PDB file of C-alpha atoms in Angstrom:
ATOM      1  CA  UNK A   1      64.635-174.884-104.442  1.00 48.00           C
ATOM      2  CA  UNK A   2      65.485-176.604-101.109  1.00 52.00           C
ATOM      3  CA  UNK A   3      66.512-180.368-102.458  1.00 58.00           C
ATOM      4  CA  UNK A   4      66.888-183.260 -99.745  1.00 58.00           C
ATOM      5  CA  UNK A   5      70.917-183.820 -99.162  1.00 58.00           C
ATOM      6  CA  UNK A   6      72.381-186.624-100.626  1.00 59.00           C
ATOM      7  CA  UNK A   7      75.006-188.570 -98.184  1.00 57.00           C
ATOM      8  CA  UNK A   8      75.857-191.497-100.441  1.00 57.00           C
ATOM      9  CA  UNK A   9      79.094-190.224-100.951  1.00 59.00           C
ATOM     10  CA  UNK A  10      79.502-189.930 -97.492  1.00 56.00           C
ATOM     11  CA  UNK A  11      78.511-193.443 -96.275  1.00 58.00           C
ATOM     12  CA  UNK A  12      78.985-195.394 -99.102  1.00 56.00           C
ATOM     13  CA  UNK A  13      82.214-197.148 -97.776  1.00 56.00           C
ATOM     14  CA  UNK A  14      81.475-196.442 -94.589  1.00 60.00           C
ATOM     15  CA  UNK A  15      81.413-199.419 -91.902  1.00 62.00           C
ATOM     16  CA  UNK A  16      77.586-198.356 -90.783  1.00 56.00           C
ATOM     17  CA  UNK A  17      77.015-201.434 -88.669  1.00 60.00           C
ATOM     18  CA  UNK A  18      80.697-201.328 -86.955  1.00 69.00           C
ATOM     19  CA  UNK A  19      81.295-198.104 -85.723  1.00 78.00           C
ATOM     20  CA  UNK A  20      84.937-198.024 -84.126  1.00 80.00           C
ATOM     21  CA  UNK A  21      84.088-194.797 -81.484  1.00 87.00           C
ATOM     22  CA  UNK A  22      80.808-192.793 -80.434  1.00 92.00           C
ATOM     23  CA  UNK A  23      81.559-190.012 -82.628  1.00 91.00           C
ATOM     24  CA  UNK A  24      80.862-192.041 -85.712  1.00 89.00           C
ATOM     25  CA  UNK A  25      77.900-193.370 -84.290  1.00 91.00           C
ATOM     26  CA  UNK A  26      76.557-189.726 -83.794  1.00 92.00           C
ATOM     27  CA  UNK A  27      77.434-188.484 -87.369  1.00 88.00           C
ATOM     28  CA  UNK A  28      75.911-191.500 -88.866  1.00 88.00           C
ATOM     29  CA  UNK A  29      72.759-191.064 -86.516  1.00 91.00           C
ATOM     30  CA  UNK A  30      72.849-186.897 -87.531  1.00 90.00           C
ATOM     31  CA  UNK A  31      73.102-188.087 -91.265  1.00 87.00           C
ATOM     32  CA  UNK A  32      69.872-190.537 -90.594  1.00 88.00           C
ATOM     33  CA  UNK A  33      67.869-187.893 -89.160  1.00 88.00           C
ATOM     34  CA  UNK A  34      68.336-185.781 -92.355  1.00 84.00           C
ATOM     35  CA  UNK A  35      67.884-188.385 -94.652  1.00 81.00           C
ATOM     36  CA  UNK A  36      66.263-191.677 -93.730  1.00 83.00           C
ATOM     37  CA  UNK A  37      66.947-193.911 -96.391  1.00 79.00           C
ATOM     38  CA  UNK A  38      70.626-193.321 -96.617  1.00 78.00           C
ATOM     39  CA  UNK A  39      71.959-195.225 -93.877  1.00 84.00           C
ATOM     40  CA  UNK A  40      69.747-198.445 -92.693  1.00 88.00           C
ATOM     41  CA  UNK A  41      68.310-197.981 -89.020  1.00 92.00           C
ATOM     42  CA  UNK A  42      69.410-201.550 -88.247  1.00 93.00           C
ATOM     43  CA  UNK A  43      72.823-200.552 -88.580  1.00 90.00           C
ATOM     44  CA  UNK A  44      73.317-197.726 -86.388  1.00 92.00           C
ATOM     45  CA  UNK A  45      71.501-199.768 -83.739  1.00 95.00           C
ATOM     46  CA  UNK A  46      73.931-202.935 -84.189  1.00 92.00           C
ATOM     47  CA  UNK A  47      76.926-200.347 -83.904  1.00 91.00           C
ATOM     48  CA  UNK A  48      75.097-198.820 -80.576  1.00 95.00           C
ATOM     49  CA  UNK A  49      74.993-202.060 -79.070  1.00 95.00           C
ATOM     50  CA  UNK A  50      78.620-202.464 -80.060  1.00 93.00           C
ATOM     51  CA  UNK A  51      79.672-198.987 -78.428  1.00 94.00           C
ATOM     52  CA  UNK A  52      77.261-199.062 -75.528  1.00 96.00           C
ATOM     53  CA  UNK A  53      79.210-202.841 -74.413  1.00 95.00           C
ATOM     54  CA  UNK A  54      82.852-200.832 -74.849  1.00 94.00           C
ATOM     55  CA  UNK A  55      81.696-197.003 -73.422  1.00 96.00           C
ATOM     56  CA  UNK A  56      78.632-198.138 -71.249  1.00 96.00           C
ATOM     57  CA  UNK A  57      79.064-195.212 -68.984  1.00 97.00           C
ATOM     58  CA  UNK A  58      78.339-193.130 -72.122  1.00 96.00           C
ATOM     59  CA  UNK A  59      74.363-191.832 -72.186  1.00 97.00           C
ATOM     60  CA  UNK A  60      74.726-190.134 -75.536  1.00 97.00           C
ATOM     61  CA  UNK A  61      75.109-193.612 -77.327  1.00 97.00           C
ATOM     62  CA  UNK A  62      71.461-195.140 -75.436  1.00 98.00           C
ATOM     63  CA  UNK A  63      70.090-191.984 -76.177  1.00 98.00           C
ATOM     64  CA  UNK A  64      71.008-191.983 -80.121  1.00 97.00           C
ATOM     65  CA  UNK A  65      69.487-195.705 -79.410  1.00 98.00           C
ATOM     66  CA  UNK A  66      66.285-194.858 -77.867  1.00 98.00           C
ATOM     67  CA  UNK A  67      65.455-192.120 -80.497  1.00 97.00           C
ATOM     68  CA  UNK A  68      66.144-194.755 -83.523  1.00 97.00           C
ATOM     69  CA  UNK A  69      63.620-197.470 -81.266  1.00 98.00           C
ATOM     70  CA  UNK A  70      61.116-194.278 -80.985  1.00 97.00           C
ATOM     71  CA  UNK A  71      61.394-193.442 -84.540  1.00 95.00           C
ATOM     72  CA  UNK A  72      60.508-197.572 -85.668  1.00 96.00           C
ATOM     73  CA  UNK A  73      57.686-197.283 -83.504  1.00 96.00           C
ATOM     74  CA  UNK A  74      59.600-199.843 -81.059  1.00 97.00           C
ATOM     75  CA  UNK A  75      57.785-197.765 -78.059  1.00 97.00           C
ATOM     76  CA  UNK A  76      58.559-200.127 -74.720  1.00 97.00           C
ATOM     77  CA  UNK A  77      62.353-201.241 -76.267  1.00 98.00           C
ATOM     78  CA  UNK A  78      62.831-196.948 -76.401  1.00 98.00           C
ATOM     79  CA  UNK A  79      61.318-196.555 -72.726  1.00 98.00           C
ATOM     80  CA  UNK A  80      63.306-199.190 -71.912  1.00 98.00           C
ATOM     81  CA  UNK A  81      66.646-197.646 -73.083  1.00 98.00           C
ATOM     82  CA  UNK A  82      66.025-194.023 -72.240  1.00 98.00           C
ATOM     83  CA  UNK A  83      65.366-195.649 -68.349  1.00 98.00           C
ATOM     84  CA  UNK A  84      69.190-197.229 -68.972  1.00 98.00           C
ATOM     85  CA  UNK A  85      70.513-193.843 -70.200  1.00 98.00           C
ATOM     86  CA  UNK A  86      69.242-191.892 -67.099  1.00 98.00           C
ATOM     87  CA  UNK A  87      71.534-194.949 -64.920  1.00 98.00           C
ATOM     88  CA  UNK A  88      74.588-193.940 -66.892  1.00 98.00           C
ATOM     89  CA  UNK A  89      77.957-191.868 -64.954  1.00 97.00           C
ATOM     90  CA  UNK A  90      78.161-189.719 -68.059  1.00 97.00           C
ATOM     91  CA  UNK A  91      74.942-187.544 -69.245  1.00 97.00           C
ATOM     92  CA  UNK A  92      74.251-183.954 -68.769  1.00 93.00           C
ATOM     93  CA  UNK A  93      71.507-182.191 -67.227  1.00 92.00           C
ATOM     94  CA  UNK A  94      70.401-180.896 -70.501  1.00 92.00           C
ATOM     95  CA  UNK A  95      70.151-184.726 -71.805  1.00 95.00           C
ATOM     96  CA  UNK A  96      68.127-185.909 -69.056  1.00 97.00           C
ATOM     97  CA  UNK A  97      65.756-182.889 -69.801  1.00 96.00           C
ATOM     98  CA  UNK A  98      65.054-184.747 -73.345  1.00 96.00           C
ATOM     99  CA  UNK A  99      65.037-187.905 -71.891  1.00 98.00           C
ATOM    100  CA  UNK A 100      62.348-187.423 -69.409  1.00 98.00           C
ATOM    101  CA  UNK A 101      60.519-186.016 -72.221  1.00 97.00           C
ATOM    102  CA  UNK A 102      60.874-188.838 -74.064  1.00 98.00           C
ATOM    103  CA  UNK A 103      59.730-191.379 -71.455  1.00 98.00           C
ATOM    104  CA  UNK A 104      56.723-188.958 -70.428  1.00 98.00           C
ATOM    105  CA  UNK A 105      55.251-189.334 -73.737  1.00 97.00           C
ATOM    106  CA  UNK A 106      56.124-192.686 -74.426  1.00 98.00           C
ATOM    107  CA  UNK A 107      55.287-194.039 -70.879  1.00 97.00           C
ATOM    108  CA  UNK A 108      51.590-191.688 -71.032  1.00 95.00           C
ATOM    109  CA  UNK A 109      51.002-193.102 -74.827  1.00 93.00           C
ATOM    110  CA  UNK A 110      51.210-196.982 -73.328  1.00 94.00           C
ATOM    111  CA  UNK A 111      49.114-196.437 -70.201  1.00 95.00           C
ATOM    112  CA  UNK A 112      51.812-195.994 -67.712  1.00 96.00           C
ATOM    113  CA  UNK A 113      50.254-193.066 -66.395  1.00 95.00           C
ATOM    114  CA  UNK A 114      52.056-193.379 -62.962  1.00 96.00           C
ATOM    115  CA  UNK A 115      55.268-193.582 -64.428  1.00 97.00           C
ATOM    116  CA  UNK A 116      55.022-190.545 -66.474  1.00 97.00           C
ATOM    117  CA  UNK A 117      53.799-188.415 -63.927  1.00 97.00           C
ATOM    118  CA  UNK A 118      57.131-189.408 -61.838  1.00 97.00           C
ATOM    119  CA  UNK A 119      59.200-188.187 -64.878  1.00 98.00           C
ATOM    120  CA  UNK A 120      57.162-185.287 -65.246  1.00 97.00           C
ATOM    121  CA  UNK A 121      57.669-184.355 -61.786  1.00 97.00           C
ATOM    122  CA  UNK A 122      61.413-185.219 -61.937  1.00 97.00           C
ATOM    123  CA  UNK A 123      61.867-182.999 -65.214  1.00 96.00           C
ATOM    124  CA  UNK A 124      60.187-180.375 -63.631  1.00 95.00           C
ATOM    125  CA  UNK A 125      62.218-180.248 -60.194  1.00 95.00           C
ATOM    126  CA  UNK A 126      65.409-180.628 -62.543  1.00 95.00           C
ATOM    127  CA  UNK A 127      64.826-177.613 -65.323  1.00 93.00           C
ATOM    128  CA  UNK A 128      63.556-175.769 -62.111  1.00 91.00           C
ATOM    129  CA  UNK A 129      67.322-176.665 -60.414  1.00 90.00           C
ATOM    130  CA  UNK A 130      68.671-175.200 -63.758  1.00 84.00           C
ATOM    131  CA  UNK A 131      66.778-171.763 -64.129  1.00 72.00           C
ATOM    132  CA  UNK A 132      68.217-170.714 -60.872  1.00 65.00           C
ATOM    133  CA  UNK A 133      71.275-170.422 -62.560  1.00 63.00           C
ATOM    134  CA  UNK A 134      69.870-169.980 -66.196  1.00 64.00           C
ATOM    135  CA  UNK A 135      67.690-168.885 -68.606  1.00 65.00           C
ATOM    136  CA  UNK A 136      65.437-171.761 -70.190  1.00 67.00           C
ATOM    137  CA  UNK A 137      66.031-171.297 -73.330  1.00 78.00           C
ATOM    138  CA  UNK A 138      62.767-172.188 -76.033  1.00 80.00           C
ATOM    139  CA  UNK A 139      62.598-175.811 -76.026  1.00 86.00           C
ATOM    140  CA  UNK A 140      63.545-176.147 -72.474  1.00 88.00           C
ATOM    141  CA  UNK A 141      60.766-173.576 -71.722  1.00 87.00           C
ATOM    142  CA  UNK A 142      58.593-175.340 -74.374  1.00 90.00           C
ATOM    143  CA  UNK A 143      59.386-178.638 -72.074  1.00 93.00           C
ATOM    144  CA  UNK A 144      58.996-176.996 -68.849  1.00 92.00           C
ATOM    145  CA  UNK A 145      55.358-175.963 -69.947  1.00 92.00           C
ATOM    146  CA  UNK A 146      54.256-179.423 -71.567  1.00 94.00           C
ATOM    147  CA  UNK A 147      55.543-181.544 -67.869  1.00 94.00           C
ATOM    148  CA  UNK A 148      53.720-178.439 -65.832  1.00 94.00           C
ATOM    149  CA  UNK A 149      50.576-179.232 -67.771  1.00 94.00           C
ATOM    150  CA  UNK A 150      51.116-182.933 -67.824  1.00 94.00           C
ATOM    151  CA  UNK A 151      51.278-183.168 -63.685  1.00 95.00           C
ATOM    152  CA  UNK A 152      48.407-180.416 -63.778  1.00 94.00           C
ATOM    153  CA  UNK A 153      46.250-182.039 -65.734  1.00 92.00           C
ATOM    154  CA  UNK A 154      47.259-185.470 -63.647  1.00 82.00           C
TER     155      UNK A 154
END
């Protein structure tokens, strides 16, 4: 009923290890969540490393990065890049949210237990700073509960 998409059309001339701006990066990143074996991991992390040297004030492009490192399994090189992302002049709130999430469970998973608990704290202070003004919505709620019990749990 519910068939797995098929992007070869899409990417099949496409440039997937030279992305020319960020957007492309993030549609060929969106396209590789979907389906993993269309477009080759490799080459949206060679085109990252291309965009993050032009746009380096850019988060978006580490954090496409650190997700792709997460997803090989390349644990300390996606701590490692998250940590960058959070140092860039362009991120929102709402990104840093995910990334502290991120480095939580992949700082906690390699013993770093000091480390996490910082980020834990720090994500809790921040979607604390943000329901003053909003409403969490599910996953930020769903976050808010997993740092609480993180730091509780200490």
């Amino acid at each position: 009923k519910f068939k797995e998409p098929d992007f070869s059309a899409v990417v099949k001339n496409a440039r997937t290890a030279s992305c020319r701006n960020p957007r492309e990066v993030w549609s060929l990143f969106r396209i590789w969540k979907r389906s993993r074996t269309s477009i080759s991991p490799e080459d949206i992390l060679s085109s990252c490393d291309k965009m993050i040297k032009r746009y380096p004030e850019l988060a978006i492009l580490r954090i496409i990065k650190g997700n792709i490192e997460k997803s090989l399994k390349r644990y300390d090189a996606a701590a490692r890049t998250f940590e960058s992302a959070l140092r860039c002049g362009i991120i929102s709130g709402y990104d840093k949210i995910h990334i502290y999430n991120d480095l939580v469970k992949l700082l906690g998973r390699s013993g770093k237990k000091e480390k996490a608990m910082k980020y834990a704290r720090m994500n809790i202070e921040l979607i604390d700073s943000f329901t003053e003004k909003y409403s969490s919505g599910y996953i930020t709620g769903r976050i808010y509960k997993k740092m609480k019990s993180y730091v509780e749990a200490g």
